[in-house]
Short mmCIF file of N, CA and C and ligand atoms in Angstrom, two decimals:
data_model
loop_
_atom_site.label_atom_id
_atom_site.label_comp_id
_atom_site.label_asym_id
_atom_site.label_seq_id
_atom_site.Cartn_x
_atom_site.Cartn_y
_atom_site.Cartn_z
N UNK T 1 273.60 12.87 -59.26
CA UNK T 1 272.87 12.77 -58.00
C UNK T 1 271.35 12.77 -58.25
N UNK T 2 270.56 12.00 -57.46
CA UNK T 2 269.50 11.77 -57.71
C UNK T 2 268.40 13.16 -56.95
N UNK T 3 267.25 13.44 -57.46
CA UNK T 3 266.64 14.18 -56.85
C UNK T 3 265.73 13.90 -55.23
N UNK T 4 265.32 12.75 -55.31
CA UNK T 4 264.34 11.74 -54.47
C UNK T 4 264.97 10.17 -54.03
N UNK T 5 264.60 9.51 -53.62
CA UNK T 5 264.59 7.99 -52.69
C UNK T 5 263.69 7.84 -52.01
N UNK T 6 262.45 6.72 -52.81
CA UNK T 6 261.41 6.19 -51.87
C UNK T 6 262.49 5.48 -50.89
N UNK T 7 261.53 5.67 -49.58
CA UNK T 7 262.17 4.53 -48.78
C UNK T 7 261.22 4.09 -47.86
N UNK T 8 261.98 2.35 -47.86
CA UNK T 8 260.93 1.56 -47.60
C UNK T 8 260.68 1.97 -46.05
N UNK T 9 259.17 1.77 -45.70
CA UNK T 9 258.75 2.04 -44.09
C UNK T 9 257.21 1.16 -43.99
N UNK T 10 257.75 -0.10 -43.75
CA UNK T 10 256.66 -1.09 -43.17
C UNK T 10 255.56 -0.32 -41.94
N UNK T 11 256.13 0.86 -41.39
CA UNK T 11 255.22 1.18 -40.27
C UNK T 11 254.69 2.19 -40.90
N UNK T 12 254.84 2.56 -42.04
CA UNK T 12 254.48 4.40 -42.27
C UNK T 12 253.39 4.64 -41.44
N UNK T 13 252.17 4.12 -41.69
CA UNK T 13 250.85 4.33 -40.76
C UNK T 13 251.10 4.52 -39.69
N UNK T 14 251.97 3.65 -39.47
CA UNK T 14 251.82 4.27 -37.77
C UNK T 14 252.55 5.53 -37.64
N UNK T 15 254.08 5.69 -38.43
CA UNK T 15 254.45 6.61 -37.68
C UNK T 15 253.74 7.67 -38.26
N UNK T 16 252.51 7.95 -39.37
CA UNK T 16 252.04 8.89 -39.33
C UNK T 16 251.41 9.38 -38.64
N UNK T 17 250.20 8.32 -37.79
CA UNK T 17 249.72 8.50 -36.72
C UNK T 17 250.58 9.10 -35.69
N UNK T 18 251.09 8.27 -35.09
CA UNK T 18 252.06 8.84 -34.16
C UNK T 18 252.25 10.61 -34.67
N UNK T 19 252.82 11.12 -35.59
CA UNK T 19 253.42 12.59 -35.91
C UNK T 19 251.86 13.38 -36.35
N UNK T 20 251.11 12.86 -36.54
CA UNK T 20 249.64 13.43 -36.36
C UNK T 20 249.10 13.60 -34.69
N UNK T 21 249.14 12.53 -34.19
CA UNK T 21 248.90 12.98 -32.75
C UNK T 21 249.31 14.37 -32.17
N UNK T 22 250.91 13.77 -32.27
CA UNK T 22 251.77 14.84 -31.66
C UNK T 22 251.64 16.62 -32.59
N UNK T 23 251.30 16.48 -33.86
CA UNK T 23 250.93 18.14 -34.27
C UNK T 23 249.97 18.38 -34.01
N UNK T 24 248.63 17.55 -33.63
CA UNK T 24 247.51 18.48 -32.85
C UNK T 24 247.99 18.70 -31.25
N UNK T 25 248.61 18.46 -30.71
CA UNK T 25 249.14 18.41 -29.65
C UNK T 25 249.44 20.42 -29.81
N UNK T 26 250.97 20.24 -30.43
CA UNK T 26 251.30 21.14 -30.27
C UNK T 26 251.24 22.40 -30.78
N UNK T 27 249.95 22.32 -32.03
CA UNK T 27 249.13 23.44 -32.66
C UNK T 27 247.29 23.22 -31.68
N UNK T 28 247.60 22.71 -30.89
CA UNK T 28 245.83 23.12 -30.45
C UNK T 28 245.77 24.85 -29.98
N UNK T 29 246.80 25.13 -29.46
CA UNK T 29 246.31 26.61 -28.98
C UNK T 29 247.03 27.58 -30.07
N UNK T 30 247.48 27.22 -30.98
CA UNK T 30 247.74 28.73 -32.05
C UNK T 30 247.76 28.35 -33.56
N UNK T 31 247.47 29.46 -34.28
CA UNK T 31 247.20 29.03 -35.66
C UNK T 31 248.51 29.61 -36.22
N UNK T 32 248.58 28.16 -37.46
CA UNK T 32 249.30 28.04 -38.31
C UNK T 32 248.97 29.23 -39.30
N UNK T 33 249.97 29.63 -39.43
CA UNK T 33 250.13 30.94 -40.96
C UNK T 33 250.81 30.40 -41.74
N UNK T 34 252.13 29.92 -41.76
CA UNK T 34 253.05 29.36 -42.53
C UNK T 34 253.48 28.43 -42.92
N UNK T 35 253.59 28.10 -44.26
CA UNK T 35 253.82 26.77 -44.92
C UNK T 35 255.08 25.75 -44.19
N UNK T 36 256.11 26.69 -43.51
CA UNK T 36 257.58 26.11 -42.77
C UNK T 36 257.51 26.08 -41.18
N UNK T 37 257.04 25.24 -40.80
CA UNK T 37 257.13 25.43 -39.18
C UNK T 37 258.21 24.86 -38.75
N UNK T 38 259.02 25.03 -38.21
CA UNK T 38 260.40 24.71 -37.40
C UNK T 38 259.81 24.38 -36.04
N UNK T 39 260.32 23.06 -35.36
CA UNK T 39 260.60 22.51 -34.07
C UNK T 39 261.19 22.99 -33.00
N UNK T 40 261.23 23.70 -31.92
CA UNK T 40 262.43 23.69 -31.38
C UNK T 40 263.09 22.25 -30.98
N UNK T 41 264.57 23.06 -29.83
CA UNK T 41 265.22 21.34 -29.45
C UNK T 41 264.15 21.00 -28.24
N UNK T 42 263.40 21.63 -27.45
CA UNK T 42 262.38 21.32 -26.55
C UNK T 42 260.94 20.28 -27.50
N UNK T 43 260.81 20.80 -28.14
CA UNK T 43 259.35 20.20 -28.57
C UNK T 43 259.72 18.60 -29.68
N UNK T 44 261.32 18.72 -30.17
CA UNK T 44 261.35 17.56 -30.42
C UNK T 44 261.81 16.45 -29.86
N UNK T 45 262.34 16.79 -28.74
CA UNK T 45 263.29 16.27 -27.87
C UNK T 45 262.33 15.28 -27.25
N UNK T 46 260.99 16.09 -26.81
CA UNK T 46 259.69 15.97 -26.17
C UNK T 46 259.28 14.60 -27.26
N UNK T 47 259.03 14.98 -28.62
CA UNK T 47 258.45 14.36 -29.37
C UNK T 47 259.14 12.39 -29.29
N UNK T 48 260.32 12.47 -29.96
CA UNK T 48 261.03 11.33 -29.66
C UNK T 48 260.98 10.60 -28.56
N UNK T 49 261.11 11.17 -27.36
CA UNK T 49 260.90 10.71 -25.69
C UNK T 49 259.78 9.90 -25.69
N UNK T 50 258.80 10.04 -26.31
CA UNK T 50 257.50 9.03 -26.43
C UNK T 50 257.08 7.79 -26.27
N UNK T 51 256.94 7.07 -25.51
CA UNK T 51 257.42 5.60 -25.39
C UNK T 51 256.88 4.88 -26.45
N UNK T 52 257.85 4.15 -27.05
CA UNK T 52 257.60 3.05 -28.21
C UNK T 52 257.35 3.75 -29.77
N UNK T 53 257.91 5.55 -29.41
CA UNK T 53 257.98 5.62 -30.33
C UNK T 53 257.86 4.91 -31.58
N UNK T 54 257.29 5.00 -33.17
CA UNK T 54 257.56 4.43 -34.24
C UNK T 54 258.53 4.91 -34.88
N UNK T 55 258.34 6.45 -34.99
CA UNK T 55 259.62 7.34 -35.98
C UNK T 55 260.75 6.75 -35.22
N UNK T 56 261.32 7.22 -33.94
CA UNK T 56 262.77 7.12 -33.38
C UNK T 56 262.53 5.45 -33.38
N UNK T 57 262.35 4.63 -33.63
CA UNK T 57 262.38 3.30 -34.28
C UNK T 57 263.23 3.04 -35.65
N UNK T 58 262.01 3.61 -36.48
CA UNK T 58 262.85 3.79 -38.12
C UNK T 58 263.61 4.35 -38.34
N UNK T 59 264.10 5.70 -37.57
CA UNK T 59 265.57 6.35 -37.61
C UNK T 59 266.48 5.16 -36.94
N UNK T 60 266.59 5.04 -36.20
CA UNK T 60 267.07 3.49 -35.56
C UNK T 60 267.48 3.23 -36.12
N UNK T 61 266.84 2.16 -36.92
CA UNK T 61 267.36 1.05 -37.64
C UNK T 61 267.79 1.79 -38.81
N UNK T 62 268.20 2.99 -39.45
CA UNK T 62 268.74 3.23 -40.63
C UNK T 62 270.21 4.09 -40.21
N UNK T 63 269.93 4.31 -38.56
CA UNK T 63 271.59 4.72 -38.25
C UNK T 63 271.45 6.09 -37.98
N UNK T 64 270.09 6.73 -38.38
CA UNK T 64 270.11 8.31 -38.52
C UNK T 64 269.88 8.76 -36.87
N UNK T 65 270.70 9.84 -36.83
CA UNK T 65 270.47 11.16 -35.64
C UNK T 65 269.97 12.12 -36.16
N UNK T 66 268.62 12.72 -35.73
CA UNK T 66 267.71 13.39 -35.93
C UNK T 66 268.23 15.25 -35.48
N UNK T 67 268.66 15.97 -36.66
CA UNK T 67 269.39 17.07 -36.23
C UNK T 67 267.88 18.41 -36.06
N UNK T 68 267.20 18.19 -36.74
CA UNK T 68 266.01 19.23 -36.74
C UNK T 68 264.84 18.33 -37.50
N UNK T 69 263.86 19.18 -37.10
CA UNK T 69 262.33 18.66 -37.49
C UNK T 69 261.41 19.52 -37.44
N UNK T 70 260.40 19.24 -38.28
CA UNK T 70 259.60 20.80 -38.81
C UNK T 70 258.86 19.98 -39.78
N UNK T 71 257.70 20.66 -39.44
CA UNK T 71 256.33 20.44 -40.19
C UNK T 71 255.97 21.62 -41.58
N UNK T 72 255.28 20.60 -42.34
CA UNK T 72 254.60 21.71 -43.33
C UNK T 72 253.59 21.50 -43.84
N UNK T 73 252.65 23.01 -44.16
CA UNK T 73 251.35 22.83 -43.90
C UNK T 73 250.85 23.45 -45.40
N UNK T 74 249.78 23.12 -45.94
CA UNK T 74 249.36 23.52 -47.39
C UNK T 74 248.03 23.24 -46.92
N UNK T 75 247.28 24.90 -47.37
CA UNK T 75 245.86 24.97 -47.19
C UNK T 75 245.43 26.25 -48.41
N UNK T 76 244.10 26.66 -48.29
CA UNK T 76 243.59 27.39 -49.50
C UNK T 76 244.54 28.63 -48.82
N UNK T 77 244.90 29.09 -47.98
CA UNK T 77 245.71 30.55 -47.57
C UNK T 77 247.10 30.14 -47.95
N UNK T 78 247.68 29.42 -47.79
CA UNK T 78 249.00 28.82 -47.04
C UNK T 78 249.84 27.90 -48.50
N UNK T 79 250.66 28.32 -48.90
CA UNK T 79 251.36 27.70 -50.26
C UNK T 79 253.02 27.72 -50.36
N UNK T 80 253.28 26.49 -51.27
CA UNK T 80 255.04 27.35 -51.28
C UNK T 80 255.13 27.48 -52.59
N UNK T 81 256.76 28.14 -53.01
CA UNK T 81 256.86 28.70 -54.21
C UNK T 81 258.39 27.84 -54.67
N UNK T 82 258.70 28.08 -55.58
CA UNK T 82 259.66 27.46 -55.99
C UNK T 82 261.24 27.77 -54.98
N UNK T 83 261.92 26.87 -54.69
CA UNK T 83 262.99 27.51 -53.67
C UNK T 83 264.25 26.55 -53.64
N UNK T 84 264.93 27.19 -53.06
CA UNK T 84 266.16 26.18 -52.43
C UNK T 84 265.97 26.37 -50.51
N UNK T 85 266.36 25.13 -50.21
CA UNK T 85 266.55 24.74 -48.46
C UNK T 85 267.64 25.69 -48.26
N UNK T 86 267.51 26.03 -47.21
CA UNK T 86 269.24 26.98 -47.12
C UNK T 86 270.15 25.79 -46.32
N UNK T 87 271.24 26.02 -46.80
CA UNK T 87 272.49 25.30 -46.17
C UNK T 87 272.44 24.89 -44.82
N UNK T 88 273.26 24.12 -44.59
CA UNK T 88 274.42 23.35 -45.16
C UNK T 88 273.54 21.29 -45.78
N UNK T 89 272.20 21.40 -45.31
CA UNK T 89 272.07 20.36 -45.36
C UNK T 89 270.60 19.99 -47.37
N UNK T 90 271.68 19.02 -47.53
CA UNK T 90 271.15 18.32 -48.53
C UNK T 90 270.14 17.71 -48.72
N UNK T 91 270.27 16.19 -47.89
CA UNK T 91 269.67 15.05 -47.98
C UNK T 91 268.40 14.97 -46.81
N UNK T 92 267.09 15.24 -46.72
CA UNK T 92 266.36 15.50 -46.02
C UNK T 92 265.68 14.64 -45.94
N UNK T 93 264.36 14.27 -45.16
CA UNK T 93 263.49 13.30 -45.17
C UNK T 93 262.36 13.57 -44.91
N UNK T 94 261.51 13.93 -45.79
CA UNK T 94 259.90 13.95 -45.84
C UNK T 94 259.12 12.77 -45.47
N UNK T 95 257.99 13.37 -44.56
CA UNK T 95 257.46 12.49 -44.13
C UNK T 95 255.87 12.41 -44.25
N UNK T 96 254.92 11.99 -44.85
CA UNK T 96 253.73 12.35 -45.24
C UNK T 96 252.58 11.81 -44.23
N UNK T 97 252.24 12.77 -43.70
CA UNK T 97 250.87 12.41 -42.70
C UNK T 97 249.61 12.96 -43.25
N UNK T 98 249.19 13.60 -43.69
CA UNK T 98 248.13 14.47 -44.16
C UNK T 98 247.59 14.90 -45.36
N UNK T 99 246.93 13.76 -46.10
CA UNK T 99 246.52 14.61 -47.27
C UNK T 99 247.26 14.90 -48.44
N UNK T 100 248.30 13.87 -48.03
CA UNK T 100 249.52 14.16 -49.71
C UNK T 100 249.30 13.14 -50.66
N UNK T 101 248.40 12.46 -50.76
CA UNK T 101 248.04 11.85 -52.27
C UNK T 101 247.67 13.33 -53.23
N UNK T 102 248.08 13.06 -54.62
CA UNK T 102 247.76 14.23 -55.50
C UNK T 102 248.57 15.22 -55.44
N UNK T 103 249.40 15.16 -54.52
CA UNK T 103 250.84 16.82 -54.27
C UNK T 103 251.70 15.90 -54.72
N UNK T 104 252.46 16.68 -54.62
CA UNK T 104 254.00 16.18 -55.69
C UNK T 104 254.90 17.43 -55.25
N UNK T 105 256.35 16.52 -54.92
CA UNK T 105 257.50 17.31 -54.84
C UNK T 105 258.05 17.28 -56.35
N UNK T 106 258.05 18.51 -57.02
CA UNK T 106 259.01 19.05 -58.23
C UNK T 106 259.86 19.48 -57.88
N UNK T 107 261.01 18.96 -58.88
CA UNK T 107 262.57 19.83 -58.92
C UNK T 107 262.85 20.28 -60.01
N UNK T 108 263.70 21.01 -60.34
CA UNK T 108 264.05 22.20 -61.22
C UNK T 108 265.17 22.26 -61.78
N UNK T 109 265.69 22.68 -62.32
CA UNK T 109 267.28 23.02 -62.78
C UNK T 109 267.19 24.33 -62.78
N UNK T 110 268.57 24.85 -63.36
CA UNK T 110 268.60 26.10 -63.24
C UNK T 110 267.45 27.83 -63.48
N UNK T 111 267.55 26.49 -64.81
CA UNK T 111 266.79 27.63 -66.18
C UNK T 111 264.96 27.22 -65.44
N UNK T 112 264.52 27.03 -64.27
CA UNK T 112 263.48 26.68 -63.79
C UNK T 112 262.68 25.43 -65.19
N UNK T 113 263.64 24.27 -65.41
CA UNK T 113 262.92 23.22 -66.44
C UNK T 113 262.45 22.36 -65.34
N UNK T 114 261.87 22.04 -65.92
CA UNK T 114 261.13 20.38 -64.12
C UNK T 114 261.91 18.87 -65.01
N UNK T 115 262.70 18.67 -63.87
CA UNK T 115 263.46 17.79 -63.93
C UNK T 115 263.52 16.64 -63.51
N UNK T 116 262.58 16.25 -62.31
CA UNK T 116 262.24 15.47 -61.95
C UNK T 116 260.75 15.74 -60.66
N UNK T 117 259.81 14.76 -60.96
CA UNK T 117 258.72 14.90 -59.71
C UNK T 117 257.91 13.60 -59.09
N UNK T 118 258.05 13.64 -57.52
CA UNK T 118 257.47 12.54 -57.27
C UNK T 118 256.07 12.57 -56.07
N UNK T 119 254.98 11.75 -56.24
CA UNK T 119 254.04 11.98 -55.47
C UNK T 119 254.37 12.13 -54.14
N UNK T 120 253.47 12.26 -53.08
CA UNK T 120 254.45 12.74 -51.67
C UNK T 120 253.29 11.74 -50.81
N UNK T 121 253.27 10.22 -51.19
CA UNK T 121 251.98 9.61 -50.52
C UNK T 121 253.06 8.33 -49.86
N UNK T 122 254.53 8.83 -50.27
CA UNK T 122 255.35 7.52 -49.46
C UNK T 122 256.66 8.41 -48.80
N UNK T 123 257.12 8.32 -47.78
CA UNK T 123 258.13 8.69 -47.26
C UNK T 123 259.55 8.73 -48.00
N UNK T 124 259.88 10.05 -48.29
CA UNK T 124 261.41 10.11 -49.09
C UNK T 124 262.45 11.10 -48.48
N UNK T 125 263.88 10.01 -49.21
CA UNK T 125 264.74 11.03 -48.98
C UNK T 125 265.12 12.36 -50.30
N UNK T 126 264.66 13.39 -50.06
CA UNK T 126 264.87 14.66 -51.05
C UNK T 126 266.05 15.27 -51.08
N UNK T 127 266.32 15.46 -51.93
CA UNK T 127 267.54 16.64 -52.38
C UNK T 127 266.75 17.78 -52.40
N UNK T 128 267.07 18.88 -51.00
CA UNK T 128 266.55 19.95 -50.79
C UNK T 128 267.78 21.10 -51.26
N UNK T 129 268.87 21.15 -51.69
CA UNK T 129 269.69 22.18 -52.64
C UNK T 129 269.44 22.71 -53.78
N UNK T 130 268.57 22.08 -54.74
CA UNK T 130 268.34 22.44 -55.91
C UNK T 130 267.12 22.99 -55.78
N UNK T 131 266.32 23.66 -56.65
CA UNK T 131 265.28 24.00 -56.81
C UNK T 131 264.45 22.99 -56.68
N UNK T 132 262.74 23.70 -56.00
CA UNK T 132 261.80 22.60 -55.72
C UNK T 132 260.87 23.57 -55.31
N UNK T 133 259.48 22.64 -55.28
CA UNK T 133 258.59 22.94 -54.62
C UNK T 133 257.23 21.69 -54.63
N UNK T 134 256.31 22.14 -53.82
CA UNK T 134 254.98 21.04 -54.03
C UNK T 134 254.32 21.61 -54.58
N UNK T 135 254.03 20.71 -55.24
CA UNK T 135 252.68 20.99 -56.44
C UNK T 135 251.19 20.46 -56.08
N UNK T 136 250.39 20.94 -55.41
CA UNK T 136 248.95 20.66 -55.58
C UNK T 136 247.96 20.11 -56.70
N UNK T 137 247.82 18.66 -56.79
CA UNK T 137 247.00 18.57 -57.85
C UNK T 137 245.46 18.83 -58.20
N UNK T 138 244.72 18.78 -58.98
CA UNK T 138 243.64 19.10 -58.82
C UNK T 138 242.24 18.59 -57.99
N UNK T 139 243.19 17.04 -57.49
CA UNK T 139 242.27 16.44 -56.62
C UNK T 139 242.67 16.67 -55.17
N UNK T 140 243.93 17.28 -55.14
CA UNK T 140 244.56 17.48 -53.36
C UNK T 140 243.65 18.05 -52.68
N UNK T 141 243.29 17.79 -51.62
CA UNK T 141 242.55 18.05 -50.35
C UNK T 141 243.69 18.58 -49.18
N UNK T 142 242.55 19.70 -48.30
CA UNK T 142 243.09 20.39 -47.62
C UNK T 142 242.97 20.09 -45.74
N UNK T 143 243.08 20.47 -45.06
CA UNK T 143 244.77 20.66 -45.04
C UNK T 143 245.95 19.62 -45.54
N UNK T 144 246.95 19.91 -46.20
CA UNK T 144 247.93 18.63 -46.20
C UNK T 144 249.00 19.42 -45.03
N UNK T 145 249.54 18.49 -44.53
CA UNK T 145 250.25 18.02 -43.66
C UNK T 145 251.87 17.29 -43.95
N UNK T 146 252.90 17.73 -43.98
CA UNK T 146 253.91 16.53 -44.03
C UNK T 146 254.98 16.94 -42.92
N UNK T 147 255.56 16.08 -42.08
CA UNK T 147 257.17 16.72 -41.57
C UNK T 147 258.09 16.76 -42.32
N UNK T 148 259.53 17.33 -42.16
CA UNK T 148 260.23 17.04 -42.56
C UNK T 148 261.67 17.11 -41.78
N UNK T 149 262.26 16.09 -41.79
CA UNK T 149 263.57 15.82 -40.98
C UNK T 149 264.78 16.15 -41.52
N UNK T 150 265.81 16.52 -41.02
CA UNK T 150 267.12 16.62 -41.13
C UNK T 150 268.13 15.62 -39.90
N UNK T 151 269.30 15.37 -40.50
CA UNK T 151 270.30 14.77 -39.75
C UNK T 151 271.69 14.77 -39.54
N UNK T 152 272.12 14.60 -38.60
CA UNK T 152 273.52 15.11 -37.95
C UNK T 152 274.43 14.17 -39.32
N UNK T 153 274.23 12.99 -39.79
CA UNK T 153 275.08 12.06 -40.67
C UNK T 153 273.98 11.88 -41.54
N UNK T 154 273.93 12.88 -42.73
CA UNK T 154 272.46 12.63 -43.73
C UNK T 154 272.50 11.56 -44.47
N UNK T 155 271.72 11.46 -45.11
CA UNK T 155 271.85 10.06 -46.05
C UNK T 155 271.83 10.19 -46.96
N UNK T 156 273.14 11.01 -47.78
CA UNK T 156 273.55 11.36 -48.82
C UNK T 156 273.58 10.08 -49.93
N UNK T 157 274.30 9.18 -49.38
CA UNK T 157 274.20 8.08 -50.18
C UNK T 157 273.46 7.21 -50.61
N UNK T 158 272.50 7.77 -49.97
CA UNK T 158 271.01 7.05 -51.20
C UNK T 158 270.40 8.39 -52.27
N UNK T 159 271.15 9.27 -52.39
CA UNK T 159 270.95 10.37 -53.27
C UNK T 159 271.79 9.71 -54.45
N UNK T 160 272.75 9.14 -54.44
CA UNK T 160 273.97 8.90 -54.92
C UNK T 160 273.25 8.21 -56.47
FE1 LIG G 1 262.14 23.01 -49.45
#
């Protein structure tokens, strides 16, 4: 099984725009502490509803139902550490709006060896079960920004 899958997204710009709009939206009145922000079903429900959406476009056309969504944030306070996603879901989809040229998703094996790593400046599907984390390079700029999606029928088979 593979760790990563670029995948192709002729609109990325936009839908970054688009998912940039919408997080100053819904962080203008409180500050971020934590690297994992979780969605509720209200605020994404909200999000998708958008007319002409771009994201609920590209889920579209690849078949996906959007089961959860959640942002993550990397600043000089704010970091992650090496981890596993908790269950039940695998096949995830990162989405890069902010500042992710120079970060990199690493994965791990057991014995914490780095096994595989890829820049985070194109939209992928990740294997979030195994060990991982982002790596800040020495040129990354702050804040970075990425979402990340889950789905009711994941897309295991481009892990494959
Ligand atoms: Fe993770």
């Amino acid at each position: 099984m593979k760790s990563y899958f670029i995948l192709d997204c002729p609109a990325q710009q936009k839908i970054a725009d688009s998912l940039y709009g919408y997080y100053v939206g819904i962080t203008a009145n409180k500050e971020i502490k934590q690297f994992w922000n979780h969605l509720s079903r209200k605020e994404i429900q909200k999000y998708f509803e958008i007319p002409n959406n771009p994201c609920r476009a590209w889920f579209h056309s690849m078949g996906l139902q959007v089961r959860d969504m959640s942002f993550t944030i990397t600043n000089e306070f704010i970091q992650t550490n090496i981890h596993r996603d908790a269950p039940p879901v695998i096949a995830k989809i990162n989405f890069p709006v902010l500042n992710t040229r120079n970060t990199y998703n690493v994965w791990y094996d057991d014995n914490t060896k780095e096994i595989d790593r890829v820049e985070c400046d194109r939209p992928i599907v990740l294997r979030s079960d195994i060990l991982h984390t982002v790596e800040m390079g020495a040129k990354a700029r702050y804040p970075r920004l990425q979402f990340s999606f889950c789905f009711y029928n994941e897309p295991l088979h481009l892990l494959k």
